[in-house]
PDB file of C-alpha atoms in Angstrom:
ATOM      1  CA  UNK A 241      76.089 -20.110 143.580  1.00  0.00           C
ATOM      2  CA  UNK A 242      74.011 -22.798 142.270  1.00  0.00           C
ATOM      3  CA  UNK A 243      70.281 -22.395 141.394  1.00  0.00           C
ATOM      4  CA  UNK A 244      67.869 -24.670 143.462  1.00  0.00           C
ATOM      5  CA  UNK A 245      67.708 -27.947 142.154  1.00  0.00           C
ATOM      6  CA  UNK A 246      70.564 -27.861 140.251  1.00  0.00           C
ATOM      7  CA  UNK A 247      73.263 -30.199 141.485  1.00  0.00           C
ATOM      8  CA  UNK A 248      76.931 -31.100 140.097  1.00  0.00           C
ATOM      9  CA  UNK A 249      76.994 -33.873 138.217  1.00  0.00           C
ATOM     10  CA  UNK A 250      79.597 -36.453 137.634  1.00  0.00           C
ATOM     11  CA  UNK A 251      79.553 -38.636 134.288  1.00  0.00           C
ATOM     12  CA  UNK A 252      80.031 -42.528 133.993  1.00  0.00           C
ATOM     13  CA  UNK A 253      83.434 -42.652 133.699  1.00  0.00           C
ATOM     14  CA  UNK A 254      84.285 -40.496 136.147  1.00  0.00           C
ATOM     15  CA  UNK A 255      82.674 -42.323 138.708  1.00  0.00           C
ATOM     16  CA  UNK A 256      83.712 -45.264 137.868  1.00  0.00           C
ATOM     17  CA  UNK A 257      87.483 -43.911 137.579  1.00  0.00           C
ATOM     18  CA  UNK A 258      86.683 -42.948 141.582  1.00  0.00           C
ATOM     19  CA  UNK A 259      85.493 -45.791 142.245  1.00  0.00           C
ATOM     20  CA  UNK A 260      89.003 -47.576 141.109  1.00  0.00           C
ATOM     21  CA  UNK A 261      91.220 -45.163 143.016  1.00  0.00           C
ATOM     22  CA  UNK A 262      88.961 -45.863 145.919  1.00  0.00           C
ATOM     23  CA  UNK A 263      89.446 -49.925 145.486  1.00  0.00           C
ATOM     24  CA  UNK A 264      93.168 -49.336 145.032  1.00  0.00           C
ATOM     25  CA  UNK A 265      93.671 -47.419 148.126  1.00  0.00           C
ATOM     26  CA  UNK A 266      91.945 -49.361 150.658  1.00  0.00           C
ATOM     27  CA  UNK A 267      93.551 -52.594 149.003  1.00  0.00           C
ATOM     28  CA  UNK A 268      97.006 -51.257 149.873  1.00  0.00           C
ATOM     29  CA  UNK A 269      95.657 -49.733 153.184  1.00  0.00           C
ATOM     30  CA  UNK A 270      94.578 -53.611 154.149  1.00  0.00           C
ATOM     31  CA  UNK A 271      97.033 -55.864 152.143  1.00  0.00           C
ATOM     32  CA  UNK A 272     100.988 -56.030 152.832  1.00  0.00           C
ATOM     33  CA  UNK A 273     101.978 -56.733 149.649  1.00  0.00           C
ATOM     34  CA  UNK A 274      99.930 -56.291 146.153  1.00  0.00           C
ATOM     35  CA  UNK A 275     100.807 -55.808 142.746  1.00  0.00           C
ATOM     36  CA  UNK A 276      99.712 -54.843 139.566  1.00  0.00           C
ATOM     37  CA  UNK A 277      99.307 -57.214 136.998  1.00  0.00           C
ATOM     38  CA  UNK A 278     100.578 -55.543 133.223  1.00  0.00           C
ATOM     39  CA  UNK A 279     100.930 -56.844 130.321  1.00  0.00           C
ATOM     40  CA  UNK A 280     101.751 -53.542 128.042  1.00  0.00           C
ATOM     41  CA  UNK A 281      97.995 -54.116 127.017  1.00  0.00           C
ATOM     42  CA  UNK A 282      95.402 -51.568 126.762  1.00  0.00           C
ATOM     43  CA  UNK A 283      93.621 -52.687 129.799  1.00  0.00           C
ATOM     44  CA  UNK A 284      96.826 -52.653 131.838  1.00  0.00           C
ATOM     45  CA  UNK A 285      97.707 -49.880 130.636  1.00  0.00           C
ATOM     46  CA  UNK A 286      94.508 -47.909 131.929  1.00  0.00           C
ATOM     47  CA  UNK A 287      95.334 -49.919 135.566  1.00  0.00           C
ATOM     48  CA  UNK A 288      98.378 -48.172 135.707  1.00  0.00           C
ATOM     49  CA  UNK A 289      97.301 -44.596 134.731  1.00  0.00           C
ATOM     50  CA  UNK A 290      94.768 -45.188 137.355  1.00  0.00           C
ATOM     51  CA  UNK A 291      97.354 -46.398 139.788  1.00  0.00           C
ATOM     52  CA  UNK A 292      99.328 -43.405 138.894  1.00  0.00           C
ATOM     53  CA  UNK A 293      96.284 -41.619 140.211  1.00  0.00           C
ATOM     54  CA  UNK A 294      95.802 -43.114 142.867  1.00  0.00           C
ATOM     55  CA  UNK A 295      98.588 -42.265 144.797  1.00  0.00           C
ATOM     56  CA  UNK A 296      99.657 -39.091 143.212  1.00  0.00           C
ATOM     57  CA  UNK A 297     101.972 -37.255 143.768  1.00  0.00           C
ATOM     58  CA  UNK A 298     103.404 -40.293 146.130  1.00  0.00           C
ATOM     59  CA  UNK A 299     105.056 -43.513 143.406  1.00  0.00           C
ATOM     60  CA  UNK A 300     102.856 -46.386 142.960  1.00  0.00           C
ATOM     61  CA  UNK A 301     103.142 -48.247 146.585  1.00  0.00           C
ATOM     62  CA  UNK A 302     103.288 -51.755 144.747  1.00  0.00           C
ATOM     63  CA  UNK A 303     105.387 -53.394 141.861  1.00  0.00           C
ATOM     64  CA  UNK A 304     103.922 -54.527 138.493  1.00  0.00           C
ATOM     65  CA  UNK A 305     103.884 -58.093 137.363  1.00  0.00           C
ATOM     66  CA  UNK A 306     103.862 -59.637 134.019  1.00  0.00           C
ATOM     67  CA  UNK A 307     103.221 -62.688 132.924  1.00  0.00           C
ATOM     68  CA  UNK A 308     105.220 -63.494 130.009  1.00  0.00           C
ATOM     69  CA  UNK A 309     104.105 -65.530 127.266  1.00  0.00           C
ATOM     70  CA  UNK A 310     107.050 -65.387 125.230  1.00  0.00           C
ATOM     71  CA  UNK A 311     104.706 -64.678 122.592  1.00  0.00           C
ATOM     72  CA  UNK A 312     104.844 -60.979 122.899  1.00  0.00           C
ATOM     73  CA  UNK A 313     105.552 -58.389 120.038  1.00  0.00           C
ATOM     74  CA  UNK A 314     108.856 -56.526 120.976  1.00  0.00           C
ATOM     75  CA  UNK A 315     107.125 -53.580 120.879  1.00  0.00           C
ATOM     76  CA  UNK A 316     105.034 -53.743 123.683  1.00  0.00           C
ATOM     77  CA  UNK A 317     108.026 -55.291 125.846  1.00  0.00           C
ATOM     78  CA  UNK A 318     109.895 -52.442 124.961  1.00  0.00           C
ATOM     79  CA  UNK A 319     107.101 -50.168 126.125  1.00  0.00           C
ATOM     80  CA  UNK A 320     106.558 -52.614 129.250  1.00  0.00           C
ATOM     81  CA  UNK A 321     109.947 -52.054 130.079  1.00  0.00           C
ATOM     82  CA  UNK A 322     109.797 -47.851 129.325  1.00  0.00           C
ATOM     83  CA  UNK A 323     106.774 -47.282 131.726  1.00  0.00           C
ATOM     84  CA  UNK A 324     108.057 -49.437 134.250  1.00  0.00           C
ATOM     85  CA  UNK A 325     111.065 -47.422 134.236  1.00  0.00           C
ATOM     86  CA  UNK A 326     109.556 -44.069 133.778  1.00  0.00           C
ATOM     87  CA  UNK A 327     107.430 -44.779 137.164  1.00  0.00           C
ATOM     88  CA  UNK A 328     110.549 -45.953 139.321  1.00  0.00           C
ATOM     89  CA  UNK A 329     108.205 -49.516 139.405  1.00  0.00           C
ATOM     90  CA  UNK A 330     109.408 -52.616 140.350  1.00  0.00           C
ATOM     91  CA  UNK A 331     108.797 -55.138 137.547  1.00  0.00           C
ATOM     92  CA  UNK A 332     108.179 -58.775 138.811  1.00  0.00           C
ATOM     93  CA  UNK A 333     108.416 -61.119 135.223  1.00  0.00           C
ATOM     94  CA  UNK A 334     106.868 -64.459 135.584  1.00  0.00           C
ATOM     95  CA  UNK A 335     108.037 -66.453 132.286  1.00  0.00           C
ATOM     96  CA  UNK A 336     105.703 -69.065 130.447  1.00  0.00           C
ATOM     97  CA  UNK A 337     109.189 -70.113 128.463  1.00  0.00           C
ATOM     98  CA  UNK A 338     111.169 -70.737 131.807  1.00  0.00           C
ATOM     99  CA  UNK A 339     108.558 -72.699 133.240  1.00  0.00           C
ATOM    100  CA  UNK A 340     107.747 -75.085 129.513  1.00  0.00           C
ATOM    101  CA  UNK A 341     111.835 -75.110 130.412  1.00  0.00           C
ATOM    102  CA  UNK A 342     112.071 -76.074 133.936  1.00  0.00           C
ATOM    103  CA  UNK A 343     109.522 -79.069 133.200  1.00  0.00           C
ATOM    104  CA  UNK A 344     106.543 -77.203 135.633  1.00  0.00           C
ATOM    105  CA  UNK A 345     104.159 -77.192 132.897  1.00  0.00           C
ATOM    106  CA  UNK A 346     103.417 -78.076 129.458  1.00  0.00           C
ATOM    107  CA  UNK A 347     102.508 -76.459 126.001  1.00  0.00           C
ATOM    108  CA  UNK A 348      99.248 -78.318 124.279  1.00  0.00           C
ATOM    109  CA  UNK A 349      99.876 -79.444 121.256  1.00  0.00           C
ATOM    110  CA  UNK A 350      97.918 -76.546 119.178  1.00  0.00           C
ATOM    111  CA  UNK A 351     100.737 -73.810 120.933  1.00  0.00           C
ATOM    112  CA  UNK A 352      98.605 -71.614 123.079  1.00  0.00           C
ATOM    113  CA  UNK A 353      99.893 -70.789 125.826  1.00  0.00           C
ATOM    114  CA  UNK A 354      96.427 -69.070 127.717  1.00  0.00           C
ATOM    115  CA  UNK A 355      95.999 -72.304 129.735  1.00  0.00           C
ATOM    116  CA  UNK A 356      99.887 -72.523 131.291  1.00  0.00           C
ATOM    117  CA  UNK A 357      99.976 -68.894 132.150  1.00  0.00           C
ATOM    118  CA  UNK A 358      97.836 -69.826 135.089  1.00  0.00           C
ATOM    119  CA  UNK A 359     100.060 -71.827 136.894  1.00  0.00           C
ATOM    120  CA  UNK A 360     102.964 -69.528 135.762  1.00  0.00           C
ATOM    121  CA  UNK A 361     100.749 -66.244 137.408  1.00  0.00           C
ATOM    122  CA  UNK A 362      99.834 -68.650 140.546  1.00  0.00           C
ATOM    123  CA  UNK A 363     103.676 -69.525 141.508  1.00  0.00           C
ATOM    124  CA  UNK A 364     104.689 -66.415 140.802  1.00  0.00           C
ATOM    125  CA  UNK A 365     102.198 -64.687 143.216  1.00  0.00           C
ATOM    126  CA  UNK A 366     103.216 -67.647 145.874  1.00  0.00           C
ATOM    127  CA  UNK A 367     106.846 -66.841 145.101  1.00  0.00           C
ATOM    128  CA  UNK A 368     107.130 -63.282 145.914  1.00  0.00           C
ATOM    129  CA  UNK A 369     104.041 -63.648 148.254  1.00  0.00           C
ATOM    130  CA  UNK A 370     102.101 -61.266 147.019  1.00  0.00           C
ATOM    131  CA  UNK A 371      98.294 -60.765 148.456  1.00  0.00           C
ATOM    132  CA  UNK A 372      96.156 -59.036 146.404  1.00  0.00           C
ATOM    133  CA  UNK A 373      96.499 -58.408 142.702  1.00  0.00           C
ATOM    134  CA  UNK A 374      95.149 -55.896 140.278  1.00  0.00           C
ATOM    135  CA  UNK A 375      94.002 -56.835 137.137  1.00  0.00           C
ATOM    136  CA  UNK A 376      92.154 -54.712 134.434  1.00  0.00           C
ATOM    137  CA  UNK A 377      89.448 -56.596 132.062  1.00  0.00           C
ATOM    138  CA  UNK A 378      86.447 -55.250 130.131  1.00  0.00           C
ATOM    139  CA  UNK A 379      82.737 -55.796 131.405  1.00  0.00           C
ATOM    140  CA  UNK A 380      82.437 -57.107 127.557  1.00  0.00           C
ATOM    141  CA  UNK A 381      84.563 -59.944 128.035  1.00  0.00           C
ATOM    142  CA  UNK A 382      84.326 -63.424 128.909  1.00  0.00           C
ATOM    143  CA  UNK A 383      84.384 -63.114 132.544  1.00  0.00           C
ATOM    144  CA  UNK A 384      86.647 -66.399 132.716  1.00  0.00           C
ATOM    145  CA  UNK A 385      89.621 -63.954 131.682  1.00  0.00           C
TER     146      UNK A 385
END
């Protein structure tokens, strides 16, 4: 029994953990077709543990998308590729190369690529129709990412 006026606490993190299972259920209770947007990145990374979560001991309900730069370190391809397996996922690849290839956008001239991946992400997301997307980013960042 608890003493009066002592109360269980959750920390920070916890709640705000909840709070992400609780987005990423009603999303795929109201939306017919989302996905996850991974990268093999640390914030994508924490979006799929928290998928994984989510909808325990069920699979993840939705595929995982990533859009590929072609400027990625083998590495974390390789591990993009493990997890997605590991999970049974679906892995949805939109390609930055294919599309400087096909002629549907252009590199600027100093080779970044941040600027095409938008239109890359956007016809990929109108290609498979997808409705909703998750996406992980730090409150720290620039909030354009």
């Amino acid at each position: 029994m608890t003493a009066p006026g002592r109360f269980y606490q959750v920390s920070h993190l916890d709640e705000l953990e909840a709070e992400s299972i609780f987005v990423m259920r009603e999303v795929v209770a109201e939306m017919e077709r989302p996905v996850l947007l991974f990268s093999g990145g640390k914030d994508s990374i924490v979006m799929l543990r928290l998928a994984q979560k989510a909808f325990a001991p069920a699979n993840i309900p939705f595929p995982v998308m990533h859009v590929d730069t072609g400027h990625n370190f083998p590495e974390v391809l390789d591990y993009r590729d493990q997890r997605v397996a590991e999970l049974g996922l679906h892995l949805v690849v939109a390609s930055v190369p294919d599309a400087l290839a096909a002629g549907t956008v252009r590199e600027s001239g100093d080779g970044m690529r941040n600027r095409i991946q938008t239109p890359v992400l956007l016809d990929a997301v109108e290609k498979h129709r997808f409705d909703a997307l998750f996406g992980g980013a730090r409150r720290d960042e620039e909030k354009a990412r």
